[in-house]
Short mmCIF file of C-alpha atoms in Angstrom, two decimals:
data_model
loop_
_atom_site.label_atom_id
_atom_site.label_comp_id
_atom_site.label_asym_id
_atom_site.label_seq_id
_atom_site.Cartn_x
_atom_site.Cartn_y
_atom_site.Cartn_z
CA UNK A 1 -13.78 -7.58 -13.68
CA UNK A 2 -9.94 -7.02 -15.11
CA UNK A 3 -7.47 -6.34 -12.25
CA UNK A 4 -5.47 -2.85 -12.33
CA UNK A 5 -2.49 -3.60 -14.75
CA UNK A 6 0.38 -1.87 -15.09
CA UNK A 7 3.16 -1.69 -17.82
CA UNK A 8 5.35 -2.10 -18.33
CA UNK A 9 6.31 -4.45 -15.43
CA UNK A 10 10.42 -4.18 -15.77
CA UNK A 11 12.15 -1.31 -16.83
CA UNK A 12 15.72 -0.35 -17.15
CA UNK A 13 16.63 3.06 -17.15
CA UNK A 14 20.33 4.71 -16.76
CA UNK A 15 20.77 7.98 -14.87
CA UNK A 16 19.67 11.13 -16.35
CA UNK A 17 17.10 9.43 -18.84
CA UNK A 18 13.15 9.51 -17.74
CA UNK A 19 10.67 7.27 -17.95
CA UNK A 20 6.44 6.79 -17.98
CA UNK A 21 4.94 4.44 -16.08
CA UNK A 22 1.35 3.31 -17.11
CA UNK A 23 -1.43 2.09 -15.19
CA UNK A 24 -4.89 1.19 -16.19
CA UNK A 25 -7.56 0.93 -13.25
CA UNK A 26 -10.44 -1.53 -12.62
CA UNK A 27 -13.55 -0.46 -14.96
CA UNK A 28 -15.57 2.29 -12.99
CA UNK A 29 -13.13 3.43 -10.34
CA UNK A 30 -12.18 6.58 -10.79
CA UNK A 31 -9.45 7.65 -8.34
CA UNK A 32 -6.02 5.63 -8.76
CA UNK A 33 -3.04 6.38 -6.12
CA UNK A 34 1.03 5.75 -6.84
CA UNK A 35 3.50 4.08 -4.52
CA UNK A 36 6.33 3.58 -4.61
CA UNK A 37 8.56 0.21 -2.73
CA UNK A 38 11.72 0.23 -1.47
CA UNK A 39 12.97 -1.80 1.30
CA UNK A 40 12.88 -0.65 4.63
CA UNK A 41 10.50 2.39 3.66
CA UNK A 42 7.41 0.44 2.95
CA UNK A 43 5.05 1.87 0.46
CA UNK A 44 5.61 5.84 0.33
CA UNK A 45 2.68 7.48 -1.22
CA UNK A 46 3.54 9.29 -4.33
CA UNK A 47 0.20 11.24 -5.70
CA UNK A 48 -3.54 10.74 -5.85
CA UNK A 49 -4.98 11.05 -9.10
CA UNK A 50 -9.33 11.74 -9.47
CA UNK A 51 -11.37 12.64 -12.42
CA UNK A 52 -8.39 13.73 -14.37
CA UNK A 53 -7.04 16.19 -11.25
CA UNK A 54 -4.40 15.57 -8.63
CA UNK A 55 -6.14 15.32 -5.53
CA UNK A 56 -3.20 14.14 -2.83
CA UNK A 57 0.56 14.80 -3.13
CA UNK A 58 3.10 13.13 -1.07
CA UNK A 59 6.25 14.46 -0.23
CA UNK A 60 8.01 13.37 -3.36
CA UNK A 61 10.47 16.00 -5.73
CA UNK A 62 9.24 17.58 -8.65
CA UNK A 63 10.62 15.04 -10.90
CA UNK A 64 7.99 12.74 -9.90
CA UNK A 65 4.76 14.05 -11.80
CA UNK A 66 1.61 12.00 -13.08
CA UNK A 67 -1.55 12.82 -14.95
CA UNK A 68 -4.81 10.80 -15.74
CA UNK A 69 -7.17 10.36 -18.67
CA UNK A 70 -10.78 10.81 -18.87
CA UNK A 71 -11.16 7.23 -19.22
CA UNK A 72 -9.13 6.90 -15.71
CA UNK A 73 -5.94 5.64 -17.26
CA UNK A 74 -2.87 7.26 -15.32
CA UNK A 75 0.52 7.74 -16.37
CA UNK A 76 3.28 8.54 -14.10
CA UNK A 77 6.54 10.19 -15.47
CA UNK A 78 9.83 10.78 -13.79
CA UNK A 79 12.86 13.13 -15.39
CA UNK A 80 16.30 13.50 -14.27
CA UNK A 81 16.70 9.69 -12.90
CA UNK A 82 18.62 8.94 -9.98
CA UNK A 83 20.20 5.74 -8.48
CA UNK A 84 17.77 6.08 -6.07
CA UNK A 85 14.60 5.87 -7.82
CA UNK A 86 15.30 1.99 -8.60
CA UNK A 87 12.49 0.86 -6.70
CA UNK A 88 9.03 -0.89 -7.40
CA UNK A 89 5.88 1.26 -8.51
CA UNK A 90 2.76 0.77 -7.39
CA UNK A 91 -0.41 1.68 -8.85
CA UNK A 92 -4.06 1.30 -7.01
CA UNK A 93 -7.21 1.72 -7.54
CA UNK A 94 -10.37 2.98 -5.73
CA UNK A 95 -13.74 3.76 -6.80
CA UNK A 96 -13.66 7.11 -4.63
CA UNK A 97 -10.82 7.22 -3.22
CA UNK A 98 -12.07 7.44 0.32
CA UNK A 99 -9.01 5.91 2.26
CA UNK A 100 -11.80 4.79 5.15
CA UNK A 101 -14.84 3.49 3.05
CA UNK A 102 -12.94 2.28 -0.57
CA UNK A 103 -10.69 -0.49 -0.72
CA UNK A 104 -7.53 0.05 -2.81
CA UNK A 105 -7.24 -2.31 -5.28
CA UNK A 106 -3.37 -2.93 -6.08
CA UNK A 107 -1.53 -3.66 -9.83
CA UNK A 108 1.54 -5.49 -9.60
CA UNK A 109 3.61 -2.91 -9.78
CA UNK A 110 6.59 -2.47 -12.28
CA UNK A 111 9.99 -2.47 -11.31
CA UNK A 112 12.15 0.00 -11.90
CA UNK A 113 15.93 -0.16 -11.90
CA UNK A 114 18.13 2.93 -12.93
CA UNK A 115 21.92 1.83 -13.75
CA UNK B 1 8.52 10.89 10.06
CA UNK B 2 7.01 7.39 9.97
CA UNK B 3 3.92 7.51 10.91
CA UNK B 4 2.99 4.04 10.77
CA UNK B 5 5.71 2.07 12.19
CA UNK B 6 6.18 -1.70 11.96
CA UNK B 7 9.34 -2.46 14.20
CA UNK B 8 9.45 -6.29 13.11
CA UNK B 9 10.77 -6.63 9.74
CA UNK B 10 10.51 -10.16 9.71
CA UNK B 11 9.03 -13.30 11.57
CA UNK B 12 9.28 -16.79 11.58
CA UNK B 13 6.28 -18.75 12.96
CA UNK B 14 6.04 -22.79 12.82
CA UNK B 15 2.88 -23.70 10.53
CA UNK B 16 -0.17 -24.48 12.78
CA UNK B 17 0.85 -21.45 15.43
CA UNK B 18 -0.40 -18.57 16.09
CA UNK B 19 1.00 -15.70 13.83
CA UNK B 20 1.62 -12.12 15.86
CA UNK B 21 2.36 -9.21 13.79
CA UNK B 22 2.70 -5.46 15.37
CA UNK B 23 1.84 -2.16 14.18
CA UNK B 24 2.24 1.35 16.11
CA UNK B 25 1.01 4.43 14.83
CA UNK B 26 1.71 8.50 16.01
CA UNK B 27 -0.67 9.98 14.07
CA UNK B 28 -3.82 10.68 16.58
CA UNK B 29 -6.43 11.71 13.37
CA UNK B 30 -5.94 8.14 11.98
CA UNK B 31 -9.76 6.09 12.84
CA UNK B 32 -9.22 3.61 9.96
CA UNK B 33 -6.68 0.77 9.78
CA UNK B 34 -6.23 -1.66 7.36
CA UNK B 35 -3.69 -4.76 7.10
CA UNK B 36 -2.43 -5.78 3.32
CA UNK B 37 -0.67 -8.81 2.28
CA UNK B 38 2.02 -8.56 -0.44
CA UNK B 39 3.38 -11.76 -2.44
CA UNK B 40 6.34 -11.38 -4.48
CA UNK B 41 6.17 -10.05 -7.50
CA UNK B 42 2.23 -8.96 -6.79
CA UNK B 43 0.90 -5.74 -5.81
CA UNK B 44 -0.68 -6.08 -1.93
CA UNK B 45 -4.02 -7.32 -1.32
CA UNK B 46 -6.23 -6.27 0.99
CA UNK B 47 -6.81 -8.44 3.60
CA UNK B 48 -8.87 -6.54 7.06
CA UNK B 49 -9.48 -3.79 8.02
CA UNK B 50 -10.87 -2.10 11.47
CA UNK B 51 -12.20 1.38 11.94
CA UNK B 52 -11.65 3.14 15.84
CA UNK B 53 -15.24 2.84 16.99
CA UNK B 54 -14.28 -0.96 17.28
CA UNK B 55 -11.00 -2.55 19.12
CA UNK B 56 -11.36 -6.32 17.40
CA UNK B 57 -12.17 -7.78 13.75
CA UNK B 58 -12.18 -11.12 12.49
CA UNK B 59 -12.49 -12.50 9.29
CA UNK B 60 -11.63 -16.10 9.22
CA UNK B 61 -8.42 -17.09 10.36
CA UNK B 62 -7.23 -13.24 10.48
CA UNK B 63 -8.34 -11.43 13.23
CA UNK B 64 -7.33 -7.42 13.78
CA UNK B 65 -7.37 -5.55 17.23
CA UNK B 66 -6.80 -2.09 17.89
CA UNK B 67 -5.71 -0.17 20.87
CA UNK B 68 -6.78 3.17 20.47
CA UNK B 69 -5.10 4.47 23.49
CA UNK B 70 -1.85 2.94 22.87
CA UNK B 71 -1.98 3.78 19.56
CA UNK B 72 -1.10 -0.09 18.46
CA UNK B 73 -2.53 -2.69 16.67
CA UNK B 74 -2.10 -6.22 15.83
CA UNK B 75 -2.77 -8.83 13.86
CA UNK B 76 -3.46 -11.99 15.08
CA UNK B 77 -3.45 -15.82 12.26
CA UNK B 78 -4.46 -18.42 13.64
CA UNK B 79 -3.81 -21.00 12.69
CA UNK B 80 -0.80 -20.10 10.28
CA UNK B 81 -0.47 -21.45 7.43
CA UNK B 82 2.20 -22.03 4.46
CA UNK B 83 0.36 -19.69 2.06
CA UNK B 84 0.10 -16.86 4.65
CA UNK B 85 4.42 -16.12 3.96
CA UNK B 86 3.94 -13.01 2.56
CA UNK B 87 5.12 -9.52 3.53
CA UNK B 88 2.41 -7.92 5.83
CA UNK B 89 1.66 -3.71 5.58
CA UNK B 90 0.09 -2.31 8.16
CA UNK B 91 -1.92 1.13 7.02
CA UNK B 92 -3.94 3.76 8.51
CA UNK B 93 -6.22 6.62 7.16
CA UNK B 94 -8.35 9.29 9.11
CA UNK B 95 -12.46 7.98 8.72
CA UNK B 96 -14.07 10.90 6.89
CA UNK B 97 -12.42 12.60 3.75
CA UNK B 98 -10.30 12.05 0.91
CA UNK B 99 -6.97 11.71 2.86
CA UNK B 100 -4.23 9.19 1.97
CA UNK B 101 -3.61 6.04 3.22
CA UNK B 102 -0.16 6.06 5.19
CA UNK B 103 1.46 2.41 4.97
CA UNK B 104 4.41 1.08 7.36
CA UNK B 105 7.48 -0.49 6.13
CA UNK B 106 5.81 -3.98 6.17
CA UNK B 107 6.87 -7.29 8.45
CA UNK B 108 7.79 -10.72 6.47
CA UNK B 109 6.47 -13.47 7.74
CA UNK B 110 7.73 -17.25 6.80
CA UNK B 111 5.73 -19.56 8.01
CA UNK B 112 8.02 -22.82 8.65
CA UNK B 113 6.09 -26.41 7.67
#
């Protein structure tokens, strides 16, 4: 089976613009999670996406915002950049998305840097 | 508030040693832990997990233990190799549900030939 892939993988982005981040899930799994990376704060959860509905939320603003296809395909958008949204995005896929009995399955993330 | 707390952020351990890395945790609902290995430029991999009904995993080289009442767990390589310098993330979930999984800030570990 094809990994989770996400694209673009780099991304350069000045303040104010937004941007969409896309991520395409292992064939049958149907709930894919966002992270993001920055150093020192690990991977923060960002939203939980499952048969096209948000299921989890982290504690993210309202600039952050995601949706997901009917063929499980998620996009993630975020407005109004910031300096501090430079940081790596993960994607990850599950086939439930039962933290305790699914394992997440990672993409490589892209990285985002806002100038 | 960090739930899942990884005080080391790095480690050096000479290659054939025994690798040690630490992970505390403050939420009490959490019965499922899980350890993930991150190479640069590569999403992290899952690499063992442990759920609370059991206070020791292995899997190889990698062995997990978990101590429920002091709310820590570790993660024990032995022996360590070149390949295992990565960037380790601890990560916890409660057993039953839908609920997130809540990762700490990771450890990096160099493993020195």
């Amino acid at each position: 089976k094809a990994g989770v892939t996400q694209t673009p993988r780099y991304l350069i982005k000045t303040r104010g613009q937004q941007v969409t981040l896309s991520c395409s899930p292992i064939s049958g799994h149907r709930s894919v999670s966002w992270y993001q990376q920055t150093p020192g704060q690990g991977l923060q959860f960002l939203f939980e996406y499952f048969s096209e509905t948000q299921r989890n939320k982290g504690n993210f603003p309202g600039r952050f915002s995601g949706r997901q296809f009917s063929n499980s395909r998620s996009e993630m958008n975020v407005s109004t950049l910031e300096l501090g949204d430079s940081a790596l995005y993960l994607c990850a896929s599950s086939p439930w998305g039962r933290g305790s009995t699914d394992t997440q399955y990672f993409g490589p993330g892209t990285r985002l840097t806002v100038l | 508030d960090q739930q899942v707390k990884q005080n080391s952020p790095s480690l050096s351990v000479q290659e054939g040693r025994i690798s040690i890395l630490n992970c505390d945790y403050t939420n009490s609902m959490f019965d499922y832990f899980l350890w993930y290995k991150k190479y640069p430029a590569e999403g992290p991999t899952f690499l063992i997990s442990i759920s609370s009904i059991k206070d020791k995993n292995e899997d190889g080289r990698f062995t997990v233990f978990l101590n429920k009442s002091a709310k820590h767990l570790s993660l024990h390589i032995v022996p360590s190799q070149p390949g295992d310098s990565a960037v380790y993330f601890c990560a916890a979930s409660p057993l039953f549900g839908n609920e997130k999984l809540t990762f700490g800030t990771g450890t990096r570990l160099t493993i020195i030939p």
